[in-house]
XYZ file of C-alpha atoms in Angstrom:
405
model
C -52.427 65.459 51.513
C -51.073 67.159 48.314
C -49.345 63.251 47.417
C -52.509 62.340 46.542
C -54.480 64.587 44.785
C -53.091 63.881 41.158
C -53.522 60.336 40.028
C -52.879 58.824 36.638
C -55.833 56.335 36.510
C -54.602 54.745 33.301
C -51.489 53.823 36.050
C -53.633 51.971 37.847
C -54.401 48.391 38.104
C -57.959 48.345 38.296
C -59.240 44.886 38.291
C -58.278 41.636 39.773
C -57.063 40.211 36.474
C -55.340 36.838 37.017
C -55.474 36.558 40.693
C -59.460 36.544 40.485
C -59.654 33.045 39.578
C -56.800 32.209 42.288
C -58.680 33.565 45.553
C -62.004 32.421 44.155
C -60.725 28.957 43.900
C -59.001 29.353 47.194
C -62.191 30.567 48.379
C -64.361 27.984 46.984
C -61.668 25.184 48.797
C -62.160 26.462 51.828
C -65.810 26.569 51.772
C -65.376 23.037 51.128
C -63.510 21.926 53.822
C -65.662 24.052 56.108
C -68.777 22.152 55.161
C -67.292 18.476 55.017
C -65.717 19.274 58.315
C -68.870 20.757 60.163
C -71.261 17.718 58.965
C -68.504 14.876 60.044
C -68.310 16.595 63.548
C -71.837 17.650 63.495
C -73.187 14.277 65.094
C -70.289 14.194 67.975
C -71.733 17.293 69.616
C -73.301 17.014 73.244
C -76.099 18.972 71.829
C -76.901 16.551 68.953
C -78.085 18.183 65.581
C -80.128 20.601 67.702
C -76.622 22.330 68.305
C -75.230 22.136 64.930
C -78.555 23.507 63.288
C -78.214 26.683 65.964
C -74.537 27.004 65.303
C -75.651 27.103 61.611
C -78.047 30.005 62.395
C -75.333 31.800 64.362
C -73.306 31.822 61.423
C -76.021 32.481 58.808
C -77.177 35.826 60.262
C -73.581 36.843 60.393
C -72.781 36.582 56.736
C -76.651 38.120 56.226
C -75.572 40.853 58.461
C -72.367 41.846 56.373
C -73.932 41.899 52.719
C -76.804 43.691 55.020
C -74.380 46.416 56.011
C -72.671 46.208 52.271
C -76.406 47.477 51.005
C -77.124 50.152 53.514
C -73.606 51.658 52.698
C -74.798 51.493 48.785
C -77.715 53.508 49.655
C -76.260 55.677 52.429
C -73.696 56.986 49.826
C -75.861 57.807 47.300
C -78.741 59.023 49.912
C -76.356 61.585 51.053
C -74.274 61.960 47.286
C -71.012 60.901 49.399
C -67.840 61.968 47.012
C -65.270 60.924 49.596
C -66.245 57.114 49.179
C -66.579 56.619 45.374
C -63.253 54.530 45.857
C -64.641 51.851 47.760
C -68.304 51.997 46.903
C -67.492 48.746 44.480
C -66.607 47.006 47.526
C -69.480 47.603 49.231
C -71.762 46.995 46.203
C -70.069 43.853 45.577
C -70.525 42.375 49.498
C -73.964 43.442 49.093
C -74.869 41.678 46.050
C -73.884 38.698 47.916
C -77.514 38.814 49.805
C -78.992 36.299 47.965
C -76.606 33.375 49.144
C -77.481 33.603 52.570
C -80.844 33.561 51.534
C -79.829 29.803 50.438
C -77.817 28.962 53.657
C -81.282 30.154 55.504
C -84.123 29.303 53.774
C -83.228 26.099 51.961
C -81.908 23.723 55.018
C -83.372 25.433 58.049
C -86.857 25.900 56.179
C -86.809 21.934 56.910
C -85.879 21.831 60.412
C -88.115 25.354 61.357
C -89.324 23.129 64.553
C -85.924 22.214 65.713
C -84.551 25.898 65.804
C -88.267 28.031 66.778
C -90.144 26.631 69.283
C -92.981 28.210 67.825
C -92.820 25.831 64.925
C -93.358 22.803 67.342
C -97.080 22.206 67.476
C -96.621 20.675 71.039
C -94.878 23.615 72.445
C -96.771 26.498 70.905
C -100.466 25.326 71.860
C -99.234 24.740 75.179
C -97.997 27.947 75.885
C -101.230 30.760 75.681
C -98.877 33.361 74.867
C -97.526 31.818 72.045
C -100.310 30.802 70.723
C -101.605 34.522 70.715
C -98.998 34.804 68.302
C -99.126 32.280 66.083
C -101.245 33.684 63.595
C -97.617 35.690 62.585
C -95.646 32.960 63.974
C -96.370 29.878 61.657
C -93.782 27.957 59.163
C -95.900 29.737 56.151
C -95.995 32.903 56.823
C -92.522 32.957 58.205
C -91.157 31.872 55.116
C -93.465 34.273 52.433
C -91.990 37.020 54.597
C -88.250 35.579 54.548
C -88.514 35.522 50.783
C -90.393 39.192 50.857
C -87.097 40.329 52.418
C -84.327 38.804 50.135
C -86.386 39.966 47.339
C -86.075 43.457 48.266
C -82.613 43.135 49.648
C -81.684 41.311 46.111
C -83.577 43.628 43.440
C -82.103 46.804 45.594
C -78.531 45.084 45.478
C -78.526 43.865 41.883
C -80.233 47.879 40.647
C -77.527 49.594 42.215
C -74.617 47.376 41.058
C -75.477 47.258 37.421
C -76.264 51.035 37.290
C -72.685 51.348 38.402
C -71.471 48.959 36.604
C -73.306 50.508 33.781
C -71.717 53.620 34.730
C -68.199 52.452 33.992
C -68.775 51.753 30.318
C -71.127 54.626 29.035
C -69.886 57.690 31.954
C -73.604 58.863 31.662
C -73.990 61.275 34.798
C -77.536 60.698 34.738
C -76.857 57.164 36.027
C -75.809 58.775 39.590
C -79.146 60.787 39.540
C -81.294 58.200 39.278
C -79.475 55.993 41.690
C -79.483 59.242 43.980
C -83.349 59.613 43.283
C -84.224 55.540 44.640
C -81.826 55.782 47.480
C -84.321 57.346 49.606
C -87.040 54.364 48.834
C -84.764 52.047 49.230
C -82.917 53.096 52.736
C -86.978 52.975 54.127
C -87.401 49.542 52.194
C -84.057 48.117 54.103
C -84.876 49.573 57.508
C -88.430 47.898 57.481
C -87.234 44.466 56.008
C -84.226 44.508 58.118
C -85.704 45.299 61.313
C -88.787 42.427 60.692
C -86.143 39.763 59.262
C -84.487 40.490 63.062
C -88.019 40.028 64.655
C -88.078 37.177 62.544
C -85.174 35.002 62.663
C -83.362 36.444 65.928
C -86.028 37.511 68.147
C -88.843 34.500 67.949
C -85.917 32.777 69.322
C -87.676 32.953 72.402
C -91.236 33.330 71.315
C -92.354 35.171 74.900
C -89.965 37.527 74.770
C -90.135 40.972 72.350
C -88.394 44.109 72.433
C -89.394 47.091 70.148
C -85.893 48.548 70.113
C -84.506 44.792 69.144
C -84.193 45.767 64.801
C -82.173 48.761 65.838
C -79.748 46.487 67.662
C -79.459 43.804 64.818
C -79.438 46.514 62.495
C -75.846 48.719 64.480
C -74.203 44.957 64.356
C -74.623 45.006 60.678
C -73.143 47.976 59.960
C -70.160 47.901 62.547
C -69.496 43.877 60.944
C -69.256 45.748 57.503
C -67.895 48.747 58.657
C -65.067 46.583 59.571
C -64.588 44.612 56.716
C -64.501 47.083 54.235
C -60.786 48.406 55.165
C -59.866 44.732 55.690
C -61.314 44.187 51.887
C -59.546 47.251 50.301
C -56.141 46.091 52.447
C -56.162 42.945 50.390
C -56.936 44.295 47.516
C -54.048 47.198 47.516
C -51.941 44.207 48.765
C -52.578 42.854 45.348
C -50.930 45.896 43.337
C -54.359 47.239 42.754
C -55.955 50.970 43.716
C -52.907 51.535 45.312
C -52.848 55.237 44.763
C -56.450 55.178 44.909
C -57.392 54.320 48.386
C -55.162 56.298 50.445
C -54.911 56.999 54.413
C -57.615 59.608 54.120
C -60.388 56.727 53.154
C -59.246 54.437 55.683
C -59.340 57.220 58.387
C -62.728 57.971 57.190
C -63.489 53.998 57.548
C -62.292 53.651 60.666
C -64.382 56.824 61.751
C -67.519 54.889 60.514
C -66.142 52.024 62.785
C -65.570 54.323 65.848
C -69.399 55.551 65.353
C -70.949 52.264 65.211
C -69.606 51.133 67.893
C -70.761 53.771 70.625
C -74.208 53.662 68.857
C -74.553 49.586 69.182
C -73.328 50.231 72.877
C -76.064 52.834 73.155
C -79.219 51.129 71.626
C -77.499 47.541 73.662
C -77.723 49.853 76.756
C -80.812 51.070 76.276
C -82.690 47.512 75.458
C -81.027 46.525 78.489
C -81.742 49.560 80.846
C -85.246 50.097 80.114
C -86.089 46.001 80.424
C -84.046 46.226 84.095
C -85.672 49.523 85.464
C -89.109 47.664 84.820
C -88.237 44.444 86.013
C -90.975 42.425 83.708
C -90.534 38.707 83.836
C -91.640 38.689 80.460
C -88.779 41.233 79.301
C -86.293 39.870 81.572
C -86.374 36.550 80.946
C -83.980 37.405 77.870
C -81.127 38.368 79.683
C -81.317 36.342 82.981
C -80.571 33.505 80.025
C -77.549 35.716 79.716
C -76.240 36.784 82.675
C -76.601 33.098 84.502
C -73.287 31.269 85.853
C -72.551 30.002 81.965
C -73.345 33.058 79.824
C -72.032 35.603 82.069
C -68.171 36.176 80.918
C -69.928 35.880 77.265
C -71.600 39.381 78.638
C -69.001 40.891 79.993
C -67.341 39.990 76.876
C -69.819 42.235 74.714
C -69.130 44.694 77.012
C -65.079 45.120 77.057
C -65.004 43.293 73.965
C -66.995 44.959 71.598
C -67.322 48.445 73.121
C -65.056 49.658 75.785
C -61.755 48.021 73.658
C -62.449 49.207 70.494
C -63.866 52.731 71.681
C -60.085 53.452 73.061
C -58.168 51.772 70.667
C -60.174 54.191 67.387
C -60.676 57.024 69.471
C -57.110 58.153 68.191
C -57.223 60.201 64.710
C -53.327 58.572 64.436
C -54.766 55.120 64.721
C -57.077 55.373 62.490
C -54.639 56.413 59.526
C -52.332 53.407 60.645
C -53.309 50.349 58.882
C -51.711 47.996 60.814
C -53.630 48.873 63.827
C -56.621 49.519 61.794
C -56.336 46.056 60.216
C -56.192 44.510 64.104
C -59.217 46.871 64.940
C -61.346 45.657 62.196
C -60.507 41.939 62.743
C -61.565 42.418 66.057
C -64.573 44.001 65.638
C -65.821 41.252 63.333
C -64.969 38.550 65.980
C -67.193 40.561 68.243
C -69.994 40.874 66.022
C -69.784 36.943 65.276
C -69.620 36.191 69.316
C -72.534 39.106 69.519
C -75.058 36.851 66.811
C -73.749 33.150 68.782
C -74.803 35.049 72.057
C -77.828 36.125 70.541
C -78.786 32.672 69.305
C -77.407 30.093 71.883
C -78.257 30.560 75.084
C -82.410 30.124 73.808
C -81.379 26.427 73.065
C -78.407 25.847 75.673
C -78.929 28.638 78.692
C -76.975 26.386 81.269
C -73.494 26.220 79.143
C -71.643 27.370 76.353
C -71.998 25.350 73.344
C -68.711 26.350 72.059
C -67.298 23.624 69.461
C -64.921 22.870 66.509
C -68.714 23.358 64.405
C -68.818 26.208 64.826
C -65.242 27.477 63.338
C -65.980 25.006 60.503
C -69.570 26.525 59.543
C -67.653 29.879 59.498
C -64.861 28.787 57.148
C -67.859 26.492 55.050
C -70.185 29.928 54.937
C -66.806 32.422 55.099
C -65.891 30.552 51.881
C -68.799 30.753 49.996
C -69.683 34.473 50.821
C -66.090 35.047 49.492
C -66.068 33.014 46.544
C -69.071 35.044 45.303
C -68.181 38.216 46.361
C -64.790 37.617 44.145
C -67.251 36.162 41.146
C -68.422 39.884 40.694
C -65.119 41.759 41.585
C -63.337 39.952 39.190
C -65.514 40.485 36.563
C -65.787 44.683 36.433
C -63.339 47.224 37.746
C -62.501 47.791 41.622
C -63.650 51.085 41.614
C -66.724 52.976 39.839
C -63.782 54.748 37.057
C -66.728 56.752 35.506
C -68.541 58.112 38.475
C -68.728 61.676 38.197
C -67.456 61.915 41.636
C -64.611 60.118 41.787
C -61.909 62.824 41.129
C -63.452 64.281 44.268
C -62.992 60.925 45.475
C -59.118 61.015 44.765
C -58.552 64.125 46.440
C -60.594 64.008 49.493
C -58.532 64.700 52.476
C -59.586 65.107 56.337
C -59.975 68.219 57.783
């Protein structure tokens, strides 16, 4: 689109400048409220504390999920020297540096109630159960938590490298910058699929101690890239709604965007198939167990939910090229798709502790706002504080003129 291909940077507005400080503090106050809200209904539950604790899993791997998928877009760009996406790489590098918070919401209050959440952390369960016990040599409270920390370090020193090499980028315009991050992208995509799939094995799939399936890091890892994949036109929406990058981001990025939605989805629908497929056709009552949690009288519209929800309404609403480029239907899309991926992590997590009936409470919306607000605040911290787009990256001119064939 020939509107677009010339544009004055020094035009642009390209940093948050005095609204910063607003959303953060907005941020930070709902964060707040989310918190207070979720520990003064937290003892009212049916489920007790062993519900809230769950609930605060749920909502932990979500927000681990989308600075997750922030990071693999970081490498993925430079793994595969992307030009089209230079103008919302800082959005991406900025959700990803966020990793090390959930890191805090995880290790710091669940670490102490490890027994409450993993059955293979209760002594009396796990040496009364031989299979479990076969595992526990991988499955014990010290161990799990060396390897938790193994995996925010990586996902932290690979987050923080690649932000202040661009960062670095945008004051000295050294080219060489964008060869060296090129050159570690390749390490670093192998070190994320290894700690990423292990962390799901970890935190996700011990869930249910008895239960295993090889394919199960895939799955964890297409919800973290569809959850990002869908918040990363919502981010540069509000951001463009600001005055900023307006001529910057145009409809050829967000078609592009919602093209990387589009893709996700079918491929989480294929490897959520596939798990589910291959575990049926054998008929194991060690692989089955998993889902007849999930397909009993309770869980059942929560599965047909994944199903319509989170593949077969999305795939027809961003099949269309046209709604793709229109943001208000994008915008709808992408909200969407991050309400499935949050039911997708709750039905992942719940039914282990409550199989016979949905949990579903005002704790959970208020761990999402207390989390929501926290990941945000952050996230703003660093946006705030250095441009909204990479202005010296060598491909961003390429960037400003990509169009759709």
């Amino acid at each position: 689109m020939a509107s677009h291909k010339h544009v004055d940077l020094a035009s642009e507005r390209l940093t948050l400048d005095e609204i910063g400080p607003r959303w953060q503090m907005i941020a930070l106050a709902v964060g707040a409220i989310g918190f207070v809200g979720a520990f003064v209904a937290g003892g009212g539950l049916d489920g007790g504390w062993r519900q809230f604790w769950h609930s605060w899993l749920a909502n932990a791997a979500f927000f681990t999920s989308l600075a997750l998928g922030g990071l693999f877009f970081t490498l993925i760009q430079h793994l595969t020297r992307a030009g089209w996406s230079v103008v919302v790489r800082r959005f991406a590098e900025a959700v990803a540096a966020n990793i090390l918070l959930p890191a805090l919401i995880l290790l710091a209050p669940i670490a102490f109630k490890l027994s409450t959440v993993f059955p293979w952390a209760d002594p009396a369960v796990a040496h009364g159960d031989p299979l479990v016990e076969a595992k526990l040599g991988y499955l014990n409270p010290t161990f799990f938590l060396i390897r938790t920390a193994v995996y925010f370090l990586i996902w932290g020193a690979l987050a923080h490298w690649f932000l202040s090499r661009s960062t670095e980028q945008d004051a000295s315009g050294d080219p060489d910058l964008t060869v060296r991050m090129q050159r570690w992208a390749a390490p670093g995509t192998l070190l994320f699929a290894l700690s990423a799939t292990f962390f799901s094995f970890d935190w996700l799939m011990s869930l249910k101690p008895q239960w295993f399936s090889t394919i199960f890091g895939v799955y964890f890892f297409a919800g973290c890239v569809v959850g990002f994949f869908a918040l990363l036109p919502l981010i540069a929406m509000l951001v463009q709604g600001a005055g900023r990058v307006r001529g910057l981001v145009n409809d050829e990025h967000y078609h592009d965007m919602g093209k990387l939605v589009f893709a996700f989805v079918v491929f989480w629908a294929y490897i959520g198939f596939s798990q589910f497929m291959l575990m049926w056709y054998a008929n194991l009552p060690e692989e089955t167990v998993w889902y007849a949690y999930r397909m009993n009288d309770a869980w059942a519209p929560v599965s047909w939910l994944m199903l319509f929800g989170h593949f077969v309404a999305p795939f027809f609403l961003l099949m269309s090229r046209h709604m793709k480029r229109r943001k208000p239907i994008l915008a709808f899309g992408a909200c969407w798709m991050l309400a499935m991926h949050w039911m997708d992590l709750y039905w992942i997590v719940m039914p282990q502790a409550f199989p016979e009936h949905l949990p579903f409470s005002m704790v959970d919306g208020a761990l999402f706002l207390g989390m929501g607000g926290l990941f945000a605040f952050f996230a703003l911290r660093r946006l705030s504080s250095r441009a909204l787009v990479p202005r010296k990256d060598p491909r961003l001119a390429e960037s400003i003129r990509f169009e759709n064939i």
